[in-house]
Short mmCIF file of C-alpha atoms and ligand atoms in Angstrom, two decimals:
data_model
loop_
_atom_site.label_atom_id
_atom_site.label_comp_id
_atom_site.label_asym_id
_atom_site.label_seq_id
_atom_site.Cartn_x
_atom_site.Cartn_y
_atom_site.Cartn_z
CA MET A 1 -108.82 168.24 -73.37
CA LYS A 2 -109.48 169.70 -70.01
CA PHE A 3 -110.67 167.60 -66.78
CA ASP A 4 -112.76 168.79 -64.07
CA VAL A 5 -113.89 166.85 -61.07
CA LYS A 6 -117.61 167.97 -60.13
CA THR A 7 -120.27 166.66 -57.99
CA GLY A 8 -123.92 165.82 -59.58
CA ASP A 9 -126.35 164.05 -60.88
CA ILE A 10 -125.34 162.27 -64.16
CA CYS A 11 -128.94 162.31 -65.09
CA ALA A 12 -129.18 165.95 -65.06
CA TRP A 13 -125.91 166.94 -66.39
CA GLU A 14 -125.66 168.94 -69.69
CA CYS A 15 -123.09 168.29 -71.91
CA ASP A 16 -122.72 166.17 -75.50
CA ALA A 17 -122.15 162.99 -73.77
CA VAL A 18 -122.77 160.70 -70.71
CA VAL A 19 -120.28 157.72 -70.03
CA VAL A 20 -122.02 154.86 -68.06
CA ASN A 21 -120.70 151.31 -67.94
CA LEU A 22 -121.58 147.74 -67.87
CA PHE A 23 -120.06 144.76 -66.50
CA GLU A 24 -120.21 141.08 -68.96
CA GLY A 25 -123.32 139.13 -68.21
CA VAL A 26 -125.30 141.82 -66.00
CA GLU A 27 -128.84 142.12 -67.22
CA LYS A 28 -130.28 144.98 -64.88
CA PRO A 29 -127.53 147.40 -64.12
CA GLY A 30 -128.02 149.58 -60.99
CA GLY A 31 -125.85 152.45 -60.04
CA ALA A 32 -125.90 155.40 -62.47
CA THR A 33 -126.18 152.90 -65.25
CA GLY A 34 -129.49 152.11 -64.03
CA ALA A 35 -130.42 155.49 -63.40
CA ILE A 36 -129.89 156.48 -67.09
CA ASN A 37 -131.57 153.63 -68.18
CA SER A 38 -134.86 154.44 -66.19
CA ALA A 39 -134.14 158.25 -67.25
CA LEU A 40 -134.24 156.97 -70.89
CA GLY A 41 -137.39 154.65 -70.19
CA GLY A 42 -135.67 151.52 -70.08
CA ALA A 43 -133.68 151.90 -73.24
CA ILE A 44 -130.51 150.30 -71.99
CA VAL A 45 -132.34 146.69 -70.29
CA GLU A 46 -134.15 146.59 -73.66
CA LEU A 47 -130.73 146.71 -75.80
CA ILE A 48 -129.02 144.41 -73.23
CA LYS A 49 -132.17 142.12 -73.71
CA ASN A 50 -132.04 142.33 -77.62
CA GLY A 51 -128.01 140.90 -77.26
CA GLU A 52 -127.04 144.79 -78.30
CA ILE A 53 -125.07 145.60 -75.46
CA LYS A 54 -123.12 143.02 -74.13
CA GLY A 55 -120.70 144.68 -71.77
CA GLU A 56 -117.67 143.34 -73.09
CA LEU A 57 -114.56 145.01 -73.17
CA HIS A 58 -113.67 147.50 -76.11
CA GLU A 59 -117.52 147.39 -76.50
CA VAL A 60 -118.83 150.95 -76.80
CA HIS A 61 -122.31 151.27 -77.26
CA ILE A 62 -124.09 154.66 -78.26
CA VAL A 63 -127.54 155.48 -77.32
CA HIS A 64 -129.27 158.59 -78.66
CA SER A 65 -131.19 160.69 -75.72
CA LEU A 66 -133.63 162.08 -77.93
CA GLY A 67 -134.28 164.99 -75.24
CA LYS A 68 -134.88 162.78 -72.01
CA ILE A 69 -131.75 163.75 -70.60
CA PRO A 70 -130.30 166.89 -71.04
CA ALA A 71 -126.90 165.06 -72.67
CA ARG A 72 -127.06 164.15 -76.75
CA ILE A 73 -125.65 160.69 -76.29
CA VAL A 74 -125.45 158.34 -73.88
CA ALA A 75 -122.48 156.01 -74.39
CA VAL A 76 -122.59 152.52 -72.51
CA ALA A 77 -119.07 151.11 -71.56
CA GLY A 78 -118.40 147.53 -71.75
CA LEU A 79 -116.17 146.56 -68.68
CA GLY A 80 -115.61 142.86 -69.41
CA LYS A 81 -115.66 140.31 -66.87
CA LYS A 82 -115.99 141.24 -63.38
CA GLU A 83 -113.48 138.72 -62.26
CA ASN A 84 -110.89 140.26 -64.78
CA PHE A 85 -111.61 143.81 -63.67
CA ASN A 86 -108.54 146.32 -62.58
CA ALA A 87 -107.61 149.85 -62.87
CA ASP A 88 -106.03 149.08 -66.26
CA LYS A 89 -109.18 148.23 -67.80
CA ILE A 90 -110.48 151.37 -66.86
CA ARG A 91 -107.68 153.22 -69.16
CA THR A 92 -108.81 150.58 -71.87
CA VAL A 93 -112.39 151.38 -71.62
CA MET A 94 -112.03 155.42 -71.66
CA GLY A 95 -109.37 154.93 -74.84
CA ASP A 96 -111.94 153.30 -76.55
CA THR A 97 -114.73 155.39 -75.32
CA VAL A 98 -112.91 158.72 -76.47
CA ARG A 99 -112.10 157.70 -79.87
CA THR A 100 -115.80 156.61 -80.37
CA LEU A 101 -117.52 159.90 -79.01
CA LYS A 102 -114.63 161.91 -81.10
CA LYS A 103 -116.64 160.31 -83.86
CA HIS A 104 -119.79 161.24 -82.80
CA ASN A 105 -118.58 164.87 -82.70
CA CYS A 106 -119.07 165.51 -78.54
CA ARG A 107 -116.76 167.93 -77.01
CA ARG A 108 -117.94 167.93 -73.54
CA ILE A 109 -118.16 164.81 -71.84
CA ALA A 110 -119.10 163.50 -68.05
CA THR A 111 -118.45 160.53 -67.22
CA ILE A 112 -118.76 158.20 -63.43
CA ILE A 113 -115.53 157.30 -61.93
CA HIS A 114 -115.45 153.71 -63.59
CA GLY A 115 -114.06 150.92 -60.85
CA ALA A 116 -114.97 152.82 -57.71
CA GLY A 117 -118.04 151.50 -57.15
CA ILE A 118 -118.93 147.55 -57.61
CA GLY A 119 -115.74 147.60 -59.39
CA GLY A 120 -113.51 147.90 -55.92
CA ILE A 121 -110.95 150.47 -57.10
CA GLU A 122 -109.69 153.34 -55.04
CA PRO A 123 -111.12 157.13 -56.14
CA GLY A 124 -107.69 157.84 -56.98
CA PRO A 125 -106.42 155.35 -59.27
CA ALA A 126 -109.35 154.76 -60.66
CA ALA A 127 -109.45 158.89 -61.78
CA GLN A 128 -105.92 158.63 -62.91
CA ALA A 129 -106.70 155.46 -65.23
CA ILE A 130 -109.76 157.32 -66.43
CA VAL A 131 -107.36 160.68 -67.40
CA GLU A 132 -104.45 158.10 -69.01
CA GLY A 133 -107.17 156.52 -70.85
CA CYS A 134 -108.84 159.57 -72.31
CA LEU A 135 -105.45 161.37 -73.14
CA LEU A 136 -103.90 158.45 -74.54
CA GLY A 137 -106.60 156.88 -76.51
CA SER A 138 -107.13 160.20 -78.27
CA TYR A 139 -103.46 160.79 -79.17
CA THR A 140 -103.05 161.70 -82.82
CA PHE A 141 -99.65 162.98 -84.57
CA ASN A 142 -100.52 165.25 -87.74
CA LYS A 143 -98.15 167.85 -86.86
CA HIS A 144 -96.19 167.79 -90.64
CA VAL A 145 -99.89 167.18 -92.38
CA THR A 146 -100.33 170.82 -93.57
CA LYS A 147 -104.23 169.97 -95.09
CA LYS A 148 -105.64 168.97 -91.81
CA GLU A 149 -109.02 167.23 -92.15
CA GLU A 150 -111.85 169.42 -89.95
CA GLU A 151 -111.56 167.36 -86.56
CA HIS A 152 -113.45 168.01 -83.42
CA ASP A 153 -111.30 167.69 -80.47
CA ILE A 154 -112.98 166.79 -77.21
CA GLU A 155 -112.63 169.98 -74.99
CA LYS A 156 -113.79 168.84 -71.68
CA ILE A 157 -114.08 165.56 -69.59
CA ILE A 158 -115.99 166.00 -66.35
CA LEU A 159 -115.22 163.33 -63.76
CA LEU A 160 -118.91 163.23 -61.83
CA GLU A 161 -119.21 162.09 -58.73
CA ARG A 162 -122.32 162.12 -56.32
CA ASP A 163 -121.07 162.81 -52.92
CA LYS A 164 -117.75 164.90 -51.89
CA ALA A 165 -116.54 162.53 -49.76
CA GLY A 166 -114.10 161.43 -52.04
CA LEU A 167 -113.24 164.60 -53.87
CA GLY A 168 -109.62 165.33 -53.20
CA MET A 169 -108.50 161.84 -53.73
CA ILE A 170 -110.19 161.59 -57.39
CA LYS A 171 -108.67 165.27 -57.82
CA SER A 172 -104.94 164.40 -56.86
CA GLY A 173 -105.89 161.08 -58.84
CA VAL A 174 -106.54 163.57 -62.13
CA ASN A 175 -103.24 165.37 -61.65
CA ARG A 176 -101.34 162.45 -61.55
CA GLY A 177 -103.01 160.74 -64.66
CA VAL A 178 -102.30 164.30 -66.54
CA ILE A 179 -98.59 164.04 -65.16
CA TYR A 180 -97.98 160.34 -66.30
CA ALA A 181 -100.06 160.49 -69.28
CA GLU A 182 -98.11 163.53 -70.51
CA ALA A 183 -95.03 161.90 -70.34
CA ALA A 184 -96.18 159.33 -72.39
CA ILE A 185 -97.51 161.54 -75.23
CA MET A 186 -93.89 163.47 -75.13
CA THR A 187 -92.07 160.29 -75.93
CA ARG A 188 -94.77 158.97 -78.63
CA ASP A 189 -94.12 162.60 -80.05
CA MET A 190 -90.36 161.88 -80.22
CA VAL A 191 -90.45 158.28 -81.47
CA ASN A 192 -93.46 159.49 -84.24
CA GLU A 193 -90.97 161.98 -85.31
CA PRO A 194 -89.28 161.36 -88.36
CA ALA A 195 -85.29 160.67 -88.29
CA ASN A 196 -84.59 163.89 -90.39
CA HIS A 197 -86.24 166.05 -87.66
CA MET A 198 -85.44 163.69 -84.51
CA THR A 199 -81.55 164.12 -84.74
CA PRO A 200 -79.39 163.46 -81.79
CA THR A 201 -78.95 167.22 -81.63
CA HIS A 202 -82.88 167.97 -81.82
CA MET A 203 -83.17 164.87 -78.76
CA ALA A 204 -80.51 167.18 -76.74
CA GLU A 205 -82.20 170.35 -77.38
CA ILE A 206 -85.69 168.56 -75.95
CA ALA A 207 -83.63 166.75 -73.30
CA GLU A 208 -82.60 170.69 -72.04
CA LYS A 209 -85.96 171.85 -72.38
CA ILE A 210 -87.26 169.67 -70.11
CA ALA A 211 -84.58 170.31 -67.48
CA GLU A 212 -85.37 174.13 -67.79
CA GLU A 213 -88.79 173.03 -67.06
CA CYS A 214 -88.47 170.82 -64.30
CA GLY A 215 -85.41 171.97 -62.67
CA LEU A 216 -82.82 169.09 -63.73
CA GLU A 217 -79.16 169.51 -63.92
CA SER A 218 -78.34 168.73 -67.83
CA THR A 219 -74.95 167.71 -68.91
CA ILE A 220 -74.46 167.01 -73.31
CA PHE A 221 -71.21 165.50 -74.13
CA ASN A 222 -70.14 166.39 -77.86
CA ARG A 223 -67.80 164.58 -79.81
CA LYS A 224 -64.82 165.95 -78.23
CA GLU A 225 -65.86 165.30 -74.73
CA MET A 226 -67.02 161.82 -75.64
CA GLU A 227 -63.56 161.12 -77.04
CA LYS A 228 -62.28 162.55 -73.68
CA ALA A 229 -64.49 160.22 -71.67
CA GLY A 230 -63.20 157.13 -73.58
CA MET A 231 -66.38 156.33 -75.04
CA GLY A 232 -64.92 154.34 -78.31
CA ALA A 233 -68.17 152.37 -78.72
CA LEU A 234 -70.35 155.28 -79.15
CA LEU A 235 -67.76 157.37 -81.08
CA GLY A 236 -67.76 153.97 -83.03
CA VAL A 237 -71.12 153.84 -84.09
CA ALA A 238 -71.42 157.76 -84.56
CA GLN A 239 -68.49 157.34 -87.55
CA GLY A 240 -70.47 156.72 -90.46
CA THR A 241 -73.04 159.63 -90.10
CA SER A 242 -72.59 163.52 -90.50
CA GLN A 243 -74.58 163.84 -87.50
CA PRO A 244 -73.31 164.78 -84.33
CA PRO A 245 -73.61 162.18 -81.43
CA LYS A 246 -74.42 163.44 -78.36
CA PHE A 247 -74.25 162.08 -74.85
CA ILE A 248 -77.25 163.09 -72.89
CA VAL A 249 -77.02 163.07 -68.81
CA LEU A 250 -79.86 164.59 -67.03
CA SER A 251 -80.24 164.39 -62.79
CA TYR A 252 -83.27 165.11 -61.07
CA ARG A 253 -82.62 165.44 -56.70
CA GLY A 254 -85.49 164.86 -54.91
CA ASN A 255 -84.37 163.38 -51.89
CA ASN A 256 -80.80 164.80 -50.74
CA ALA A 257 -81.11 162.68 -47.57
CA GLY A 258 -80.80 159.25 -49.82
CA LYS A 259 -78.11 157.40 -51.04
CA ASP A 260 -79.17 155.92 -53.75
CA THR A 261 -79.34 157.40 -57.22
CA ILE A 262 -81.37 155.68 -59.71
CA GLY A 263 -79.87 155.36 -63.21
CA PHE A 264 -82.44 154.97 -66.08
CA VAL A 265 -80.27 154.39 -69.27
CA GLY A 266 -82.35 154.65 -72.57
CA LYS A 267 -81.05 153.68 -76.26
CA GLY A 268 -81.25 156.72 -78.29
CA LEU A 269 -80.45 155.52 -81.60
CA THR A 270 -82.08 158.31 -83.95
CA PHE A 271 -82.13 156.26 -87.02
CA ASP A 272 -81.17 152.54 -87.27
CA SER A 273 -80.24 151.42 -90.94
CA GLY A 274 -78.36 148.81 -89.95
CA GLY A 275 -74.81 150.48 -91.13
CA LEU A 276 -72.89 148.34 -93.54
CA SER A 277 -74.45 145.30 -92.51
CA LEU A 278 -77.54 146.82 -93.71
CA LYS A 279 -81.26 146.53 -93.31
CA GLY A 280 -83.62 145.30 -95.71
CA GLN A 281 -86.25 147.94 -96.37
CA GLU A 282 -89.00 145.94 -94.37
CA PHE A 283 -86.77 145.72 -91.11
CA MET A 284 -85.75 149.37 -91.65
CA SER A 285 -89.07 151.44 -91.59
CA ASP A 286 -89.93 151.80 -88.24
CA MET A 287 -86.47 152.58 -87.23
CA LYS A 288 -86.69 155.88 -86.64
CA GLY A 289 -88.35 154.42 -83.37
CA ASP A 290 -84.92 153.00 -82.34
CA MET A 291 -84.53 155.96 -80.02
CA SER A 292 -87.69 154.72 -78.04
CA GLY A 293 -85.82 153.98 -74.76
CA GLY A 294 -84.22 157.07 -74.82
CA ALA A 295 -87.05 159.46 -75.23
CA ALA A 296 -88.98 157.22 -72.41
CA VAL A 297 -86.27 157.72 -70.17
CA ILE A 298 -86.08 161.91 -70.88
CA ALA A 299 -90.24 161.77 -70.37
CA ALA A 300 -89.72 159.80 -67.33
CA ILE A 301 -87.32 161.97 -65.10
CA GLY A 302 -89.68 164.78 -65.98
CA ALA A 303 -92.53 163.65 -64.93
CA ILE A 304 -90.47 162.73 -61.79
CA ALA A 305 -90.08 165.87 -61.13
CA ARG A 306 -93.00 167.08 -61.98
CA LEU A 307 -94.60 164.91 -58.98
CA LYS A 308 -91.47 166.01 -56.97
CA LEU A 309 -90.80 162.43 -55.87
CA LYS A 310 -88.69 161.71 -52.98
CA VAL A 311 -85.93 160.20 -54.93
CA ASN A 312 -82.88 160.73 -56.91
CA VAL A 313 -83.10 159.63 -60.60
CA THR A 314 -80.04 160.21 -63.07
CA ALA A 315 -81.13 159.88 -66.90
CA VAL A 316 -78.23 158.64 -69.64
CA ILE A 317 -78.77 158.62 -73.04
CA PRO A 318 -76.45 157.75 -75.85
CA ALA A 319 -77.77 159.17 -78.75
CA THR A 320 -76.64 158.93 -82.94
CA GLU A 321 -77.70 157.23 -85.74
CA ASN A 322 -76.23 154.08 -87.28
CA LEU A 323 -75.55 154.61 -91.12
CA PRO A 324 -73.34 153.09 -93.67
CA GLY A 325 -70.62 155.74 -95.65
CA GLY A 326 -67.48 155.81 -95.96
CA ARG A 327 -66.19 156.46 -92.72
CA ALA A 328 -68.68 153.80 -91.30
CA LEU A 329 -67.91 150.98 -88.48
CA LYS A 330 -66.83 147.82 -90.91
CA PRO A 331 -67.57 144.42 -89.70
CA GLY A 332 -64.27 142.94 -87.97
CA ASP A 333 -63.05 146.12 -86.61
CA VAL A 334 -62.64 146.29 -82.63
CA LEU A 335 -63.69 149.23 -80.61
CA ARG A 336 -62.56 150.02 -76.88
CA THR A 337 -65.21 150.98 -74.76
CA MET A 338 -65.41 153.43 -71.69
CA ASN A 339 -64.46 150.46 -69.06
CA GLY A 340 -61.51 149.35 -70.85
CA LYS A 341 -63.32 146.27 -72.12
CA THR A 342 -63.02 145.62 -76.09
CA ILE A 343 -65.59 144.52 -78.75
CA GLU A 344 -65.32 142.63 -82.16
CA VAL A 345 -68.12 144.08 -84.16
CA VAL A 346 -69.14 141.47 -85.85
CA ASN A 347 -72.39 142.54 -87.07
CA THR A 348 -72.52 146.39 -87.12
CA ASP A 349 -76.67 146.15 -86.97
CA ALA A 350 -75.70 145.15 -83.11
CA GLU A 351 -75.16 148.95 -82.63
CA GLY A 352 -77.57 148.98 -79.34
CA ARG A 353 -75.52 147.10 -77.09
CA LEU A 354 -72.48 149.09 -78.56
CA ILE A 355 -73.90 152.72 -77.45
CA LEU A 356 -75.06 151.44 -74.35
CA SER A 357 -72.11 149.59 -72.94
CA ASP A 358 -70.53 152.92 -73.08
CA ALA A 359 -73.46 154.26 -71.45
CA LEU A 360 -73.68 151.60 -68.81
CA SER A 361 -70.26 151.90 -68.17
CA TYR A 362 -70.99 155.68 -67.54
CA ALA A 363 -73.93 154.87 -65.19
CA VAL A 364 -71.59 152.43 -63.11
CA LYS A 365 -68.61 154.61 -62.81
CA ASN A 366 -71.08 157.65 -61.43
CA GLY A 367 -72.25 155.32 -58.97
CA LEU A 368 -76.06 155.11 -59.97
CA SER A 369 -77.86 152.29 -58.55
CA PRO A 370 -79.96 150.35 -59.58
CA ILE A 371 -79.77 150.72 -63.09
CA ILE A 372 -82.83 150.16 -65.49
CA ASP A 373 -81.91 150.32 -69.17
CA MET A 374 -84.59 150.56 -71.61
CA ALA A 375 -83.88 149.68 -75.35
CA THR A 376 -85.20 148.46 -78.58
CA LEU A 377 -82.41 146.00 -78.49
CA THR A 378 -83.26 142.89 -80.74
CA GLY A 379 -85.80 141.82 -83.22
CA ALA A 380 -85.55 138.38 -81.69
CA CYS A 381 -87.47 139.51 -78.38
CA HIS A 382 -89.79 140.89 -80.66
CA VAL A 383 -90.16 137.30 -82.51
CA ALA A 384 -90.24 135.79 -79.00
CA LEU A 385 -92.87 137.87 -76.92
CA GLY A 386 -94.84 139.61 -79.75
CA ASP A 387 -96.38 143.34 -79.62
CA LEU A 388 -97.58 143.65 -75.88
CA TYR A 389 -94.82 142.08 -73.81
CA ALA A 390 -91.42 143.64 -73.25
CA GLY A 391 -88.44 141.23 -72.31
CA VAL A 392 -86.81 141.81 -68.90
CA PHE A 393 -83.10 140.48 -67.45
CA THR A 394 -81.90 140.73 -64.26
CA ASN A 395 -79.11 140.12 -61.85
CA ASP A 396 -81.39 141.35 -59.17
CA GLN A 397 -84.76 138.99 -58.38
CA SER A 398 -86.61 141.57 -56.54
CA LEU A 399 -85.69 144.65 -58.54
CA VAL A 400 -87.18 143.19 -61.48
CA ASP A 401 -90.27 141.74 -59.26
CA ARG A 402 -90.83 145.36 -58.39
CA LEU A 403 -90.49 146.61 -62.01
CA ILE A 404 -93.11 143.94 -63.13
CA LYS A 405 -95.39 144.97 -60.59
CA ALA A 406 -94.92 148.57 -61.52
CA GLY A 407 -95.52 148.05 -65.03
CA ALA A 408 -98.61 145.78 -64.31
CA GLU A 409 -100.16 148.37 -62.48
CA GLU A 410 -99.79 150.87 -65.72
CA GLY A 411 -101.02 147.79 -68.13
CA GLU A 412 -97.46 147.76 -69.49
CA ASN A 413 -96.26 144.20 -69.37
CA LEU A 414 -92.99 142.90 -68.94
CA TRP A 415 -91.77 139.34 -68.49
CA GLN A 416 -88.38 138.28 -67.48
CA LEU A 417 -86.56 135.85 -70.08
CA PRO A 418 -83.41 133.88 -68.61
CA MET A 419 -79.81 134.62 -68.34
CA PRO A 420 -78.51 131.10 -68.55
CA GLU A 421 -74.10 131.48 -67.91
CA GLU A 422 -73.82 129.02 -70.81
CA TYR A 423 -74.96 131.34 -73.02
CA GLU A 424 -72.13 133.45 -72.65
CA GLU A 425 -69.89 131.40 -74.86
CA GLN A 426 -71.86 132.61 -77.81
CA ASN A 427 -70.43 136.24 -77.09
CA LYS A 428 -66.61 135.31 -76.88
CA SER A 429 -64.75 136.71 -79.26
CA GLU A 430 -61.01 135.31 -80.46
CA ILE A 431 -59.73 138.57 -80.80
CA ALA A 432 -61.27 140.92 -78.63
CA ASP A 433 -62.83 140.66 -75.23
CA ILE A 434 -66.15 139.96 -76.84
CA LYS A 435 -68.04 140.34 -79.85
CA ASN A 436 -71.39 142.22 -80.43
CA SER A 437 -73.17 139.40 -81.59
CA GLY A 438 -74.09 135.90 -80.66
CA GLY A 439 -75.90 134.93 -83.43
CA ARG A 440 -79.26 133.79 -84.20
CA TYR A 441 -80.42 131.44 -81.03
CA GLY A 442 -81.56 133.27 -77.92
CA GLY A 443 -80.93 136.53 -79.48
CA ALA A 444 -82.51 138.83 -77.10
CA ILE A 445 -80.69 136.67 -74.25
CA THR A 446 -77.32 137.16 -75.47
CA GLY A 447 -78.07 140.70 -76.36
CA ALA A 448 -78.62 141.17 -72.45
CA LEU A 449 -75.60 139.08 -71.39
CA PHE A 450 -73.36 141.41 -73.76
CA LEU A 451 -74.99 144.27 -71.90
CA LYS A 452 -74.29 142.76 -68.25
CA GLN A 453 -70.67 142.93 -69.04
CA PHE A 454 -70.75 146.49 -68.36
CA ILE A 455 -72.81 146.92 -65.46
CA ALA A 456 -70.29 145.04 -62.75
CA ASP A 457 -72.35 144.04 -59.79
CA THR A 458 -74.76 146.97 -59.66
CA PRO A 459 -78.53 145.65 -59.85
CA TRP A 460 -79.65 146.30 -62.86
CA VAL A 461 -82.62 145.56 -65.00
CA HIS A 462 -82.40 145.39 -68.80
CA MET A 463 -86.02 146.07 -70.40
CA ASP A 464 -85.99 145.07 -74.51
CA ILE A 465 -88.97 146.67 -75.85
CA ALA A 466 -88.58 146.08 -79.49
CA GLY A 467 -91.79 144.26 -79.45
CA PRO A 468 -94.56 146.72 -77.93
CA PHE A 469 -92.44 150.56 -78.93
CA MET A 470 -95.03 150.67 -81.89
CA SER A 471 -98.32 149.47 -82.40
CA GLU A 472 -99.81 148.42 -85.60
CA LYS A 473 -103.73 149.58 -84.41
CA ALA A 474 -105.51 151.45 -82.08
CA SER A 475 -106.89 149.44 -79.42
CA GLY A 476 -107.91 150.98 -75.59
CA VAL A 477 -104.88 153.58 -74.84
CA LEU A 478 -102.87 152.84 -78.16
CA VAL A 479 -103.00 154.42 -81.04
CA LYS A 480 -101.41 153.20 -84.72
CA GLY A 481 -97.54 153.90 -84.03
CA ALA A 482 -95.67 155.14 -80.93
CA THR A 483 -96.80 153.51 -77.97
CA GLY A 484 -94.42 155.42 -75.30
CA PHE A 485 -94.00 151.98 -73.75
CA GLY A 486 -92.13 151.86 -70.74
CA VAL A 487 -92.84 155.54 -69.41
CA ARG A 488 -95.44 155.09 -67.03
CA THR A 489 -93.34 151.88 -65.60
CA LEU A 490 -90.21 153.97 -65.11
CA ILE A 491 -92.42 156.77 -63.18
CA SER A 492 -94.52 154.25 -61.18
CA PHE A 493 -91.49 152.25 -60.33
CA ALA A 494 -89.91 155.73 -59.07
CA GLU A 495 -92.65 156.40 -57.34
CA LYS A 496 -92.88 153.41 -55.37
CA TYR A 497 -89.03 153.67 -54.41
CA ALA A 498 -89.97 156.83 -53.15
CA GLY A 499 -92.45 155.75 -50.76
CA LYS A 500 -89.49 153.07 -49.31
CA GLY A 501 -87.64 155.90 -48.36
CA GLY A 502 -85.82 156.98 -51.65
N1 BES B 601 -82.96 148.15 -83.50
C1 BES B 601 -82.71 146.64 -83.73
C2 BES B 601 -83.70 146.11 -83.10
C3 BES B 601 -85.15 145.81 -83.45
C4 BES B 601 -85.71 145.25 -84.29
C5 BES B 601 -86.25 147.09 -82.82
C6 BES B 601 -86.97 145.58 -84.86
C7 BES B 601 -87.27 146.96 -82.94
C8 BES B 601 -88.00 146.45 -83.85
C9 BES B 601 -81.20 146.59 -83.42
O1 BES B 601 -80.27 147.37 -83.40
C10 BES B 601 -81.06 145.63 -84.15
O2 BES B 601 -81.06 145.74 -85.56
N2 BES B 601 -80.95 143.99 -83.72
C11 BES B 601 -79.75 143.01 -84.50
C12 BES B 601 -78.99 142.34 -83.58
C13 BES B 601 -78.48 141.16 -84.16
C14 BES B 601 -77.80 141.85 -85.51
C15 BES B 601 -77.27 140.75 -83.39
C16 BES B 601 -81.36 142.35 -84.51
O3 BES B 601 -81.99 142.23 -83.68
O4 BES B 601 -81.43 141.38 -86.05
MN1 MN B 602 -79.46 147.80 -85.54
ZN1 ZN B 603 -80.94 149.42 -83.05
#
């Protein structure tokens, strides 16, 4: 799918489909929608009168032009209620629209810049949102299907603007949209990839490829180097599998004058069977995606480099499988982490916090600050917040506020949960410094409190993405399967961080 920005009249544009829009409750549309309505002899107003077009969000109404304009189809996309409108609604609208137009065999599409008129959104962010919506909403993962159904992909999307004034801003919005969306797509591809393909070794290869393409520095620790560094918790989890574990470090320096290097830490568990504390079948099926956090931070640092942001970032990804076996970790085992703390493993299925304890220790030891970790850490967080919210936890309120804002702008919902000291009790062990499960109640919180033990005083946010890493259905920018959740939040956060002087 390619994008182009042009000036011209939507009523005269030659293509398969033109996209116009309607706010809910509007009976006599103006602007481009009004002009198209006139060209079609009043068809749109008639459909509104009959209650067929309502302008609701997720509604895409197809009107056939029957030769009245050059485009074969007019798609009238609902923008929803005007008071709820924001840039993220544009993404949703375009995600729904491209899926509909694909079914109607459209390859060349022209759209107006939704939101830039009465919607009150700046043309740059509006164009960025259009591009993200189109790319994410039409995403498919079919590389392993040998007999592909004949599908017509959308070849070109033209963003049409009436006058030349905003063209520069629109073009840069399109560029940014492509970089943001491609990063999320790369994450989706990695997460959707079955675990027999997406091994820790393969994750490391992808990280190295990104490093080469985007000019990042990369270091991959093998088992021996992990031993030398004292990463006993990561090595403990990796004992049960014959796949070699990898500890992946990628660095981008875009601000040599800046003193901070942001640390992104992502859980790279390429398959989580639970280990000897084996999961039931129902809970194991999505666990090829337990490396979503790791995939997200790899893609995010690549995008940050492509955008040439004036900021320093290091991404740290502990990658391994969690399998049962003759050498596997046993409940009751005690492990020693890189920062010297000891952990009693009471449940081998709470492996995420084990591998992250070494990754966070590494990040702290290397002076990364602030640190943001992203992990599919607890089923409890999914239960608490559902599919559309990640839980966030912090020791620095202003940092989490900035992250939540960056997420909201990208349509990625983050909801802060508390970290009461009283619950630390639940992680206490009788035979080691800490144990790896705090029991059933407040599971997402005790998971976060466990991680807090390894970040010292560094400003830190933990994102538990166990809810939103996968989607059950297609809606807006989401399709069934991996969502790429969190990648765009991290890029946007870094962009704002760079704006503040890095
Ligand atoms: N990867 C899982 C958490 C998970 C569950 C992510 C569902 C996405 C969807 C994690 O390693 C895990 O198994 N956590 C345990 C922790 C418990 C044993 C303390 C859980 O949530 O049950
Ligand atoms: Mn687990
Ligand atoms: Zn896990």
